[in-house]
XYZ file of C-alpha atoms in Angstrom:
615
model
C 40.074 -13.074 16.987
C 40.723 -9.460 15.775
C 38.653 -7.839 13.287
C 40.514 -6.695 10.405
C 40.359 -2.927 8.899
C 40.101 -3.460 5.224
C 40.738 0.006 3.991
C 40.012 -1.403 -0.088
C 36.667 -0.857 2.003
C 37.201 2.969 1.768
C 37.599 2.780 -1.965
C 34.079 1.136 -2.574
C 32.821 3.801 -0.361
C 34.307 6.592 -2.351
C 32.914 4.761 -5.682
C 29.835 5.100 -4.133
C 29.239 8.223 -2.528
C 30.755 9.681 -5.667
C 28.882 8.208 -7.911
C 25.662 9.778 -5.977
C 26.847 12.865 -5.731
C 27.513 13.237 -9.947
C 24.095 11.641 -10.453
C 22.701 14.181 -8.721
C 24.543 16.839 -10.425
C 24.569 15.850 -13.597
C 22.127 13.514 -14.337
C 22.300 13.160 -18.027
C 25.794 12.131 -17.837
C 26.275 10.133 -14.975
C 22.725 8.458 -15.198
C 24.070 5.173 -13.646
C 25.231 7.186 -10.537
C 22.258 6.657 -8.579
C 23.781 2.708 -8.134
C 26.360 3.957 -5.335
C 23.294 2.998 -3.005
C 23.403 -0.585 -3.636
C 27.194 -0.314 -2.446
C 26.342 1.005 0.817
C 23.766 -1.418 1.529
C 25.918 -4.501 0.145
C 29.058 -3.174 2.807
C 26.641 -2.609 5.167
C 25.247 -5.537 4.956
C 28.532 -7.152 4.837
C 30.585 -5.094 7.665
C 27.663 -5.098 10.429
C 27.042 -9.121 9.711
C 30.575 -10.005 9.483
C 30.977 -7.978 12.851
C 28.170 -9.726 14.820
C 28.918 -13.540 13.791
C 32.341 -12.452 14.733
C 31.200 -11.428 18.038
C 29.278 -14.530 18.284
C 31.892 -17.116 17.715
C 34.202 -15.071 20.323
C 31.604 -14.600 23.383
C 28.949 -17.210 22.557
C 26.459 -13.832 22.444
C 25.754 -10.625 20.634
C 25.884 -7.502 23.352
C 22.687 -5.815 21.849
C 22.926 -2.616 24.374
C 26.754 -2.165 22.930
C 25.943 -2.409 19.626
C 22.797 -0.082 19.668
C 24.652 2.428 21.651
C 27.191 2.712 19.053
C 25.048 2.700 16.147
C 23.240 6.229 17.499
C 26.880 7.710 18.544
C 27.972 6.883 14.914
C 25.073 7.904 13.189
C 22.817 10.628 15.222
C 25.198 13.542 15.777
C 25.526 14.128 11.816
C 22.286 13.616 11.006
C 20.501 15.502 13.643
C 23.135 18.238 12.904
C 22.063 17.941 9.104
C 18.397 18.242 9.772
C 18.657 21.586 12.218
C 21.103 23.250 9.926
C 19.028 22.267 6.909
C 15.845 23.157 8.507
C 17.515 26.419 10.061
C 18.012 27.554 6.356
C 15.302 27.044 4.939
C 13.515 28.471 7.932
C 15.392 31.744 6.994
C 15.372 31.409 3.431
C 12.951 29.165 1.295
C 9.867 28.753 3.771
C 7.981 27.093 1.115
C 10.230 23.709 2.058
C 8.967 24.094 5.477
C 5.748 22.183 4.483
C 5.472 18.530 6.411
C 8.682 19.634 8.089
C 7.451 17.988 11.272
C 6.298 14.745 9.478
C 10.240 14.989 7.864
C 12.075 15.562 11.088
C 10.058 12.572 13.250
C 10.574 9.958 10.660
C 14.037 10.606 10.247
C 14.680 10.392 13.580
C 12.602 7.428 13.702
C 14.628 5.802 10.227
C 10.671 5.396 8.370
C 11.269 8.179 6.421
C 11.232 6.290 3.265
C 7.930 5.375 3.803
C 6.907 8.767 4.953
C 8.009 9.730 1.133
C 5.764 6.824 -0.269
C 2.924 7.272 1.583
C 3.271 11.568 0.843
C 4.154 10.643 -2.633
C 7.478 12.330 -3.107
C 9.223 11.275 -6.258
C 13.525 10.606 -6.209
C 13.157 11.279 -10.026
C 11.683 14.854 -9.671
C 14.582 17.252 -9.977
C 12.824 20.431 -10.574
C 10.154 22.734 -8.071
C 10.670 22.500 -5.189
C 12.697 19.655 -4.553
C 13.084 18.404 -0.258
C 16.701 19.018 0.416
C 15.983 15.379 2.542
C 14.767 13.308 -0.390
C 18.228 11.337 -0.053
C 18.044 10.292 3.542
C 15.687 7.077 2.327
C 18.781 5.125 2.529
C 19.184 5.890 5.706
C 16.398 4.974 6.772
C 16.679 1.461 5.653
C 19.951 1.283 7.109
C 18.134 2.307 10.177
C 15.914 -0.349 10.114
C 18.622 -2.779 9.304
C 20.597 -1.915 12.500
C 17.863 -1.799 14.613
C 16.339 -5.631 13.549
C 19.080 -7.208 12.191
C 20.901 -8.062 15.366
C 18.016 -10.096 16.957
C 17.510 -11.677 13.804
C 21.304 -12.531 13.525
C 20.899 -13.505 17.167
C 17.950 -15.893 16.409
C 19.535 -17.381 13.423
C 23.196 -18.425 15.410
C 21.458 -19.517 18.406
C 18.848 -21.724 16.831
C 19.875 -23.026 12.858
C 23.530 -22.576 13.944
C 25.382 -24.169 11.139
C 26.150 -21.533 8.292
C 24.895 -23.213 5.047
C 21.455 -23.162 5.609
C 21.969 -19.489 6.898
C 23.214 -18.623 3.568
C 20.464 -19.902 2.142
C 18.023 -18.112 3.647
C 19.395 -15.027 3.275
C 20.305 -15.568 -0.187
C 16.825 -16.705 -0.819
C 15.424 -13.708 0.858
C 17.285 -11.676 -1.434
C 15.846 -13.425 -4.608
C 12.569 -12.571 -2.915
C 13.412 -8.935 -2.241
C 14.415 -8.208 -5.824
C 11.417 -10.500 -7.015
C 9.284 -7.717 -5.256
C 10.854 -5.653 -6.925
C 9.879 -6.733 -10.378
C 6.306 -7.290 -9.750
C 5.388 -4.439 -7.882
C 6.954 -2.160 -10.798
C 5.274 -0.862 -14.025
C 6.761 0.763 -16.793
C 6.230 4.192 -17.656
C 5.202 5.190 -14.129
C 7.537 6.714 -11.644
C 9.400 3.986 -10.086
C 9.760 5.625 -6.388
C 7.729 3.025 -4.495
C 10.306 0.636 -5.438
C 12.828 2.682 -4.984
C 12.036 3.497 -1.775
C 10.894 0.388 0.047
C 12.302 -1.801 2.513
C 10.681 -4.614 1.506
C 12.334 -3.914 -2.450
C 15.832 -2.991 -1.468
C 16.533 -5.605 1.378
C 18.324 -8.020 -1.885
C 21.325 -5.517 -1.347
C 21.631 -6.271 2.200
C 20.825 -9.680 2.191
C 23.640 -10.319 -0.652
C 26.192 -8.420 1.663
C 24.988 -10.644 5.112
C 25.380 -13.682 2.968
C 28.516 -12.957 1.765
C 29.914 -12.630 5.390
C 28.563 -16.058 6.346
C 30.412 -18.263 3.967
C 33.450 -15.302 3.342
C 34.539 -13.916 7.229
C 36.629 -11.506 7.206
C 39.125 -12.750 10.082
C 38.868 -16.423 8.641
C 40.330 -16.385 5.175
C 43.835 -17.043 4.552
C 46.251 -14.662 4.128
C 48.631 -15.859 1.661
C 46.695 -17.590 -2.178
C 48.543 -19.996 -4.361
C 49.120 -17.821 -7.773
C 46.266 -19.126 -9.492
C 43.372 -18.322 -7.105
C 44.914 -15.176 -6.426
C 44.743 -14.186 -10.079
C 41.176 -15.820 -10.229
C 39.876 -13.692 -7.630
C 41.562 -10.954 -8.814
C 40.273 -10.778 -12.088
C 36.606 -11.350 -10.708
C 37.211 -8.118 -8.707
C 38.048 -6.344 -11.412
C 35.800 -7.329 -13.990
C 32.664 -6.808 -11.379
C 34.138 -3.479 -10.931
C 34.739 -2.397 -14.602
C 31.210 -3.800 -15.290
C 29.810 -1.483 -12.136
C 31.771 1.359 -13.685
C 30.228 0.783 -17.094
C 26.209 0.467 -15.153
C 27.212 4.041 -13.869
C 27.630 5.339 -17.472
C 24.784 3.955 -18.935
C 22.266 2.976 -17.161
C 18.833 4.872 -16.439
C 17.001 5.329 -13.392
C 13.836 5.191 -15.730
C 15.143 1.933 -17.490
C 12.395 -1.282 -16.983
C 15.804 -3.210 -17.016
C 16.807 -1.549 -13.797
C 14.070 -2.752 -11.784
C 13.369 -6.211 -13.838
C 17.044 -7.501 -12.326
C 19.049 -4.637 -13.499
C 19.663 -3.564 -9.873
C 19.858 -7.099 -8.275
C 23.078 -7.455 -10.605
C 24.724 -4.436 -9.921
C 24.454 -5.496 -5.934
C 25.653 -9.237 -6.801
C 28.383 -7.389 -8.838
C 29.294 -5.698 -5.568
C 29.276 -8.723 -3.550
C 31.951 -9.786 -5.879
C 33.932 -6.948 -5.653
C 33.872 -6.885 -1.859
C 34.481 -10.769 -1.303
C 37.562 -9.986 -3.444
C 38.564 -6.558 -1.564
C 37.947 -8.564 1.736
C 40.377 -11.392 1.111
C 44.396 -10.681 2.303
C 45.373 -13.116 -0.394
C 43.988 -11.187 -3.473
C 44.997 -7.558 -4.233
C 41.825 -5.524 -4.772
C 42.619 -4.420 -1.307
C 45.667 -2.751 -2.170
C 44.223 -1.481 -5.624
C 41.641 0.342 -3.646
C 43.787 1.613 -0.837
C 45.218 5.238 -1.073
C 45.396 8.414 0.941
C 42.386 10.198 -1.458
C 40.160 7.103 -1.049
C 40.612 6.813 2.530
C 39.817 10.990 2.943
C 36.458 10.128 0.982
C 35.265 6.857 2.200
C 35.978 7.939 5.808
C 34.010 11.132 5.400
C 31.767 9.679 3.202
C 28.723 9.927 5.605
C 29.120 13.294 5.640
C 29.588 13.762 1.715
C 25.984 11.963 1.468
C 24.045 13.562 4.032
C 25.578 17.061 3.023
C 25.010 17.054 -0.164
C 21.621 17.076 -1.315
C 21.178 20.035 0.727
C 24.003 22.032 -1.158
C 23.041 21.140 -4.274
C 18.724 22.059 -4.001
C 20.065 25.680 -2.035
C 23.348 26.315 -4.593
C 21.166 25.989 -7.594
C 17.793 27.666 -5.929
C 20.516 30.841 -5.593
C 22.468 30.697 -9.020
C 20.193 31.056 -11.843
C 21.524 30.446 -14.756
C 23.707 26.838 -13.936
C 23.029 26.087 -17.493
C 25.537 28.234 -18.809
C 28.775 27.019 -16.854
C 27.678 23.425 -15.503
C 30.936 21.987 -15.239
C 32.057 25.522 -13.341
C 29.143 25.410 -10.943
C 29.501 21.095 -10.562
C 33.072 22.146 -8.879
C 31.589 24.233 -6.549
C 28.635 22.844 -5.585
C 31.458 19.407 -5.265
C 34.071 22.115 -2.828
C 31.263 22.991 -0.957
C 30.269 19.293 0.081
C 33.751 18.397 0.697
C 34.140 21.602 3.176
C 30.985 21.396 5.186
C 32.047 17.399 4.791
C 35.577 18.042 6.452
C 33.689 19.843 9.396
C 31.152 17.616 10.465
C 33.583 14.767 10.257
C 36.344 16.572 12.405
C 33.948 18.621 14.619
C 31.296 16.295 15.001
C 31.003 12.927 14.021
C 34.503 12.248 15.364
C 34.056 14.013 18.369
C 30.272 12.866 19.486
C 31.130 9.211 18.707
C 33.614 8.677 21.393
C 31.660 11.620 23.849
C 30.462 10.342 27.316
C 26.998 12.045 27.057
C 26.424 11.956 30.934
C 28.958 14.363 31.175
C 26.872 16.838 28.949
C 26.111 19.339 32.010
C 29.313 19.256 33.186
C 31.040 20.057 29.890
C 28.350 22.972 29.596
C 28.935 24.647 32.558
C 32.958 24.306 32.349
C 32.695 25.988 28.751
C 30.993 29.176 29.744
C 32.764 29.980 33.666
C 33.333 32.916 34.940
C 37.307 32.585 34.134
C 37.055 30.318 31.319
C 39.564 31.459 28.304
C 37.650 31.712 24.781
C 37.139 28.900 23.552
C 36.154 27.613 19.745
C 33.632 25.289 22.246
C 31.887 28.536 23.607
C 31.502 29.464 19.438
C 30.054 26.471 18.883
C 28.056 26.070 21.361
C 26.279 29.157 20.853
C 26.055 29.010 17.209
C 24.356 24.859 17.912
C 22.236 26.927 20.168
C 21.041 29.464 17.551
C 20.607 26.968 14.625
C 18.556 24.747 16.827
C 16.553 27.820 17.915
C 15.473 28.905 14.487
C 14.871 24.992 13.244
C 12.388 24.610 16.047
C 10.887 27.931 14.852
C 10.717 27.066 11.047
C 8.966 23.465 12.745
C 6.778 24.958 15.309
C 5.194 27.449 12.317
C 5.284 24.945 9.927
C 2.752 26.042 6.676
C 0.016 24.339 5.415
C 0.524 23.036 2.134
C -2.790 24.664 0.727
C -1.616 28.233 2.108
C 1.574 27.817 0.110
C 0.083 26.529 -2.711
C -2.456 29.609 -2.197
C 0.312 32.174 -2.439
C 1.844 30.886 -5.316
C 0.886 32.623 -8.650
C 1.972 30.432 -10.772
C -0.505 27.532 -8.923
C -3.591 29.512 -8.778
C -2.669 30.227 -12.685
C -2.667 26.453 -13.435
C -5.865 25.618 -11.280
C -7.300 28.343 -13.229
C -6.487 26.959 -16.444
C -7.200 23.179 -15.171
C -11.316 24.441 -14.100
C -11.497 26.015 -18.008
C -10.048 22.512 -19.432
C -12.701 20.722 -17.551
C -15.561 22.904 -18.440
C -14.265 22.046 -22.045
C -14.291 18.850 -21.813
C -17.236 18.563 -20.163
C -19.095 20.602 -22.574
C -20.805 23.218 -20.326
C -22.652 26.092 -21.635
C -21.021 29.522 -20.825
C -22.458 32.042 -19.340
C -22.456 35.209 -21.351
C -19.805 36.988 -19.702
C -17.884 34.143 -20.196
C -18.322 33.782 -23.633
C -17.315 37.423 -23.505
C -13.966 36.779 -21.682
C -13.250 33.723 -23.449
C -14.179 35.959 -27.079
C -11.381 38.751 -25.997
C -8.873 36.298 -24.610
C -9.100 33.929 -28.214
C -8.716 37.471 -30.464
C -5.160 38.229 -28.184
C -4.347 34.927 -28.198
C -4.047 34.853 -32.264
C -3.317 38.754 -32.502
C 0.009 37.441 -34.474
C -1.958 35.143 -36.679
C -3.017 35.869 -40.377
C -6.432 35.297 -41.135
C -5.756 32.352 -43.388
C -3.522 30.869 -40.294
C -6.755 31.570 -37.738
C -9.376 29.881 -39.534
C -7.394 26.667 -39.632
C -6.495 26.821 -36.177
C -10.326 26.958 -35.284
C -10.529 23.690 -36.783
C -7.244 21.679 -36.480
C -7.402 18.921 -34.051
C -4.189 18.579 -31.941
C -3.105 16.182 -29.253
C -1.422 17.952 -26.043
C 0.681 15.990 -23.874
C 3.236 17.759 -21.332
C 4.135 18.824 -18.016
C 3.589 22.089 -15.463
C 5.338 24.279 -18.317
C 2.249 23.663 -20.690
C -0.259 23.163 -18.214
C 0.741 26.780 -17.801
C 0.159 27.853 -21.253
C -2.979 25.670 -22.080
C -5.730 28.394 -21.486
C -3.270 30.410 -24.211
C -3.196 26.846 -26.202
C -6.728 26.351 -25.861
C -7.760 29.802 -27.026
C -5.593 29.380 -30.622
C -6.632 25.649 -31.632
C -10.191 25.324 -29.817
C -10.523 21.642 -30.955
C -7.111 20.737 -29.104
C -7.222 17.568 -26.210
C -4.856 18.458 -23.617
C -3.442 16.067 -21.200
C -0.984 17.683 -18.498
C 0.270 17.367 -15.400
C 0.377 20.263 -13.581
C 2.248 18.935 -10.670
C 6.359 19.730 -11.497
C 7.963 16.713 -11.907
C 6.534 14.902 -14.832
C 9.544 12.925 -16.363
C 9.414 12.120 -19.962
C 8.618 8.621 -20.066
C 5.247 8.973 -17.954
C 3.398 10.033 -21.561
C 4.306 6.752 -23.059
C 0.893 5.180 -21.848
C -0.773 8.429 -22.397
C -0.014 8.153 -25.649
C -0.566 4.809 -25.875
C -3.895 5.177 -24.531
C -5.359 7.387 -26.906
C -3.761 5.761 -29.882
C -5.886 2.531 -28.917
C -9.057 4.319 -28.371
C -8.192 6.472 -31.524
C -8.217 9.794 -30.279
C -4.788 10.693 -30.909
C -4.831 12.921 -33.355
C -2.690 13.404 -36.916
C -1.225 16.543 -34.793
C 0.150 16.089 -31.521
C 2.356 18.439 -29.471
C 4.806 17.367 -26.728
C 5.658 19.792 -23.940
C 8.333 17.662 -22.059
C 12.046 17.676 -20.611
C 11.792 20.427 -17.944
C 11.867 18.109 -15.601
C 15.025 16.013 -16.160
C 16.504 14.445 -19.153
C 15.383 11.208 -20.771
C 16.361 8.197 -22.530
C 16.845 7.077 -26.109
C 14.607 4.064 -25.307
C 11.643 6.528 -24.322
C 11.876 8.910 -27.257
C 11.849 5.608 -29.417
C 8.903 4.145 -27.829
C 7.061 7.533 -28.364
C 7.799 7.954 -31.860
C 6.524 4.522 -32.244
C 3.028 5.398 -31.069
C 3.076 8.627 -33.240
C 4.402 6.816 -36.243
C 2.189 8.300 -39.211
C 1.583 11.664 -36.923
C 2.544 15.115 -37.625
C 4.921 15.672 -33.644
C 5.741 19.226 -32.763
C 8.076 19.145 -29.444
C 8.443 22.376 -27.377
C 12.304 22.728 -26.294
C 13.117 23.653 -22.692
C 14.154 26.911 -21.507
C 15.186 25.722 -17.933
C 18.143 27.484 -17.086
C 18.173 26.885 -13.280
C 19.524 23.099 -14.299
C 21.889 21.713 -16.276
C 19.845 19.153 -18.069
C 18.965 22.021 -19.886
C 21.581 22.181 -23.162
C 21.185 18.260 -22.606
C 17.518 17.655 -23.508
C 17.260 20.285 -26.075
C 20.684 18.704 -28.356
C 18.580 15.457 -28.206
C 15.642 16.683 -29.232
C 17.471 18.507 -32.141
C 19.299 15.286 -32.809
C 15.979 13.023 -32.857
C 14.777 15.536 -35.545
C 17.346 14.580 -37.519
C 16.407 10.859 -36.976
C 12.294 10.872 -37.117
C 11.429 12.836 -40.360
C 7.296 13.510 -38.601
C 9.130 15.439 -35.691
C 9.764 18.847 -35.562
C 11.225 21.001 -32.613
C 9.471 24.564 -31.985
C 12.657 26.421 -30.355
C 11.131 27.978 -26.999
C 14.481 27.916 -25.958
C 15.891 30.689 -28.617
C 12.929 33.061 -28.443
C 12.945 33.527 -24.723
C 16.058 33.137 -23.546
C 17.101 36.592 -22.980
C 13.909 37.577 -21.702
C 13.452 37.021 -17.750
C 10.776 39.473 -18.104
C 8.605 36.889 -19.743
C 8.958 34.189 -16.686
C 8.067 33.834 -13.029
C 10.763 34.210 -10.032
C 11.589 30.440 -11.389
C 12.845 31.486 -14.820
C 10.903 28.585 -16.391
C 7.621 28.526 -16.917
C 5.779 31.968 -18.769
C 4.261 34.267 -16.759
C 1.050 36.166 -18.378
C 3.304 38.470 -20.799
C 5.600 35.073 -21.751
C 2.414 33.452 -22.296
C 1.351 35.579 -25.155
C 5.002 34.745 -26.875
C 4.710 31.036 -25.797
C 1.444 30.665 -27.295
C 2.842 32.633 -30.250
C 5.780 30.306 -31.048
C 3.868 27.130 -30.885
C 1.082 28.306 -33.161
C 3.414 29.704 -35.711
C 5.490 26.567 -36.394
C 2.078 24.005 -35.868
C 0.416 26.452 -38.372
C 3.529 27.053 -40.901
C 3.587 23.513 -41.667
C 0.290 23.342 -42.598
């Protein structure tokens, strides 16, 4: 029995992989993209089951040593050519990503690096700082683990249950327990990467996929359909994948919904679609079979691995992506399809089918004496060099506290963070600090009339925000004395994590009638967030702080919805960072985004003004 190329299959992998790739780029518009990873794992899922019970019923055995052997030809040469190049660069030219580099490449290798991102914390919803250009390879890591267990479980399973219905159940059960995990282990309002990230909550996918090849072989089903199954499966293909198109569109990677069963359909909505692209008698195949598709879905290992790189080192170099982002999104998209093109051709093609004992041979034949130039010689001495400066960048790997030590911006925050807590705490100052923190209130409110001034001294105001405020809340601090400030000075605070802030102090009634949002640098958010915190703030006086965040393109994005939820909550009002500093660099650090110690002054200006003109 031959196995069958479906090349529909290249389709779904193009759906996917491009899906990812405009999530990542533009988040705010594609916000369903990030659901091109359940694909993968459904086909996967799928492919390497349907492949092995194939195998099975031909030989009577699964030829573990084969399989294994092909699974690191496929897979290794692009991604350990993706981690030296990455590592190479920012070796060269971002050092500050070389921290944990050594914990990064190992795990990789190992496929546990999405639990090396749990256990270090690392958030897949934190697109701003100083993002890992290897947050991505999570799924491959799963799909590591997958390959390497799933044979001797698949082994286990045919040899000793044998008949196919109760092997469907148990993987179909499994996957209700996988997405079950899922649920529980979430909570809303908190940054869902645990969940995201785990084996243990993402194995539904593959178990939907594995028992979809168990009761729906690929080499088994008929080739020709009578006209009305044809058109029944048929329209279940489609409709799963119009409904999958629509989840793209609309739904949030912050969403409860997503992780409450949100995600488990999307996968079964996949398992659809493939039993329907699988089957000769329907014509999904077709449908999904063209020369663009197939160029995608055959690269699209490449695409995937490529492109979080390009995207964290294109927009660390272009500054202002904000202005153009549909200009820069076609770039950044050329340059994944180009580096794409030449892994696939000069790698991945190659190194799958290359007899590595020959290695030494193929070495010494490339650089003779007599030996013509070559494009091997070029490449093997550029391979050479790349590796060479990755093994630097990982042998001189920095410690997290030096980097953090050397960064301004940091030590300005931890600053800020000790004065907070000495506030809070009540402590006496010493009298050279009540001298310092005298000089620094009287520049603080240089701008302010008198009248202004003495109400500030007295006007209690609730703080919530992210990095960009726990910046400016020494400046803050030194305008409106009685102001409670809750920040998070670690980048990456998305919007919806000050919902049970909020919350919080509303129960214990210490929210109080003013309260000032600094929030969106970080990423854009949803219209069920900003409704569940004007809820809390219902009968409050809310002042949101705009964005001025031109190195993304959730920039224009967040600050038209804050303008537009103005317009719909008559106790909000928007203080317009955005338009006073815009066309001052000179008032930021190197990251054009949060105020440096002359911005400050401005910052602390603009907020005071509009808290104080409504007054």
């Amino acid at each position: 029995m031959k196995k069958r190329y479906i090349t529909g299959f290249d389709g779904l992998r193009t759906l996917a992989v491009v899906g990812v790739i405009l999530y990542h780029i533009m988040p705010f518009k594609f916000q369903g993209g990030f659901l091109g990873v359940p694909i993968f794992l459904v086909l996967s899922g799928y492919l390497i089951t349907d492949h092995l019970v194939l195998e099975y019923e031909q030989t009577g055995t699964i030829d573990l040593k084969n399989f294994y052997i092909k699974r690191v030809k496929r897979l290794y040469p692009g991604l350990i050519t993706m981690l030296m190049a990455t590592t190479a660069y920012i070796t060269l030219f971002q050092r500050q990503l070389l921290v944990n580099i050594r914990g990064v490449i190992v795990t990789n290798l190992l496929y546990v690096y999405n639990w090396f991102e749990i256990a270090h914390g690392e958030s897949y919803f934190d697109k701003f700082g100083n993002q890992s250009p290897f947050t991505h390879l999570w799924t491959l890591a799963i799909e590591g683990q997958f390959y390497l267990f799933w044979p001797l479980i698949m082994l286990a399973l045919l040899v000793f249950v044998r008949k196919k219905q109760p092997i469907f159940d148990v993987l179909f059960i499994g996957s209700f327990v996988s997405a079950l995990l899922m649920a529980v282990m979430f909570h809303p309002n908190q940054d869902p990467s645990r969940v995201y990230y785990g084996t243990d909550t993402r194995l539904f996918s593959i178990f939907l996929g594995a028992s979809l090849a168990i009761i729906w072989p690929s080499g088994r089903l008929r080739q020709r359909l009578d006209g009305r199954l044809r058109l029944m499966l048929d329209g279940i293909g489609i409709v799963s994948l119009l409904l999958m198109l629509w989840m793209f569109m609309t739904t949030s990677g912050q969403s409860d919904l997503v992780y409450r069963g949100g995600m488990y359909f999307f996968s079964l909505l996949a398992t659809l679609l493939i039993a329907a692209v699988a089957h000769p008698g329907a014509d999904l195949n077709r449908m999904l079979s063209n020369p663009v598709f197939t160029w995608v879905g055959r690269r699209s290992y490449g695409i995937y691995i490529y492109q979080y790189p390009v995207l964290i080192f294109y927009e660390s170099a272009v500054k202002n992506i904000a202005a153009h982002p549909w200009l820069h999104a076609i770039i950044e998209i050329i340059i994944i399809c180009l580096i794409s093109e030449f892994s696939y051709r000069c790698i991945e093609k190659k190194l799958s089918k290359f007899d590595y004992s020959q290695t030494w041979q193929v070495l010494r034949d490339s650089f003779r004496k007599n030996s013509p130039f070559k494009w091997r010689q070029v490449g093997i001495v550029t391979a050479t060099a790349v590796t060479v400066i990755a093994l630097f960048g990982i042998i001189n790997q920095p410690d997290a506290s030096a980097v953090q030590k050397d960064n301004q911006l940091q030590q300005v925050i931890q600053k800020n963070e000790q004065a907070t807590a000495k506030r809070k705490k009540g402590k006496k100052l010493t009298a050279k600090e009540k001298q310092e923190q005298k000089a620094a209130q009287a520049s603080a409110q240089k701008g302010l009339t008198a009248a202004q001034k003495k109400r500030a001294q007295t006007l209690q105001v609730t703080a919530v925000g992210d990095s960009v405020m726990a910046d400016g809340m020494e400046t803050l601090q030194n305008i409106f004395p009685q102001m409670y400030v809750d920040v998070d000075a670690k980048v990456g605070r998305q919007v919806a994590e000050i919902v049970p802030i909020l919350q919080a102090l509303k129960n214990q009634g210490k929210l109080a009638d003013t309260v000032l949002i600094g929030e969106g640098t970080n990423g854009p958010f949803t219209q069920q967030t900003l409704d569940q915190i004007m809820t809390i703030t219902k009968g409050h006086k809310v002042y949101w702080i705009n964005v001025h965040v031109p190195t993304k393109n959730w920039q224009n994005q967040v600050n038209s919805d804050l303008e537009a939820a103005a317009k719909k909550y008559h106790n909000l009002t928007i203080i317009d960072w955005y338009s006073k500093s815009n066309n001052h660099p000179d008032w930021f650090y190197s990251d054009n985004v949060h105020p440096n110690p002359n911005g400050l002054k401005y910052y602390g200006d603009v907020v005071a003004r509009a808290i104080l003109k409504k007054k």
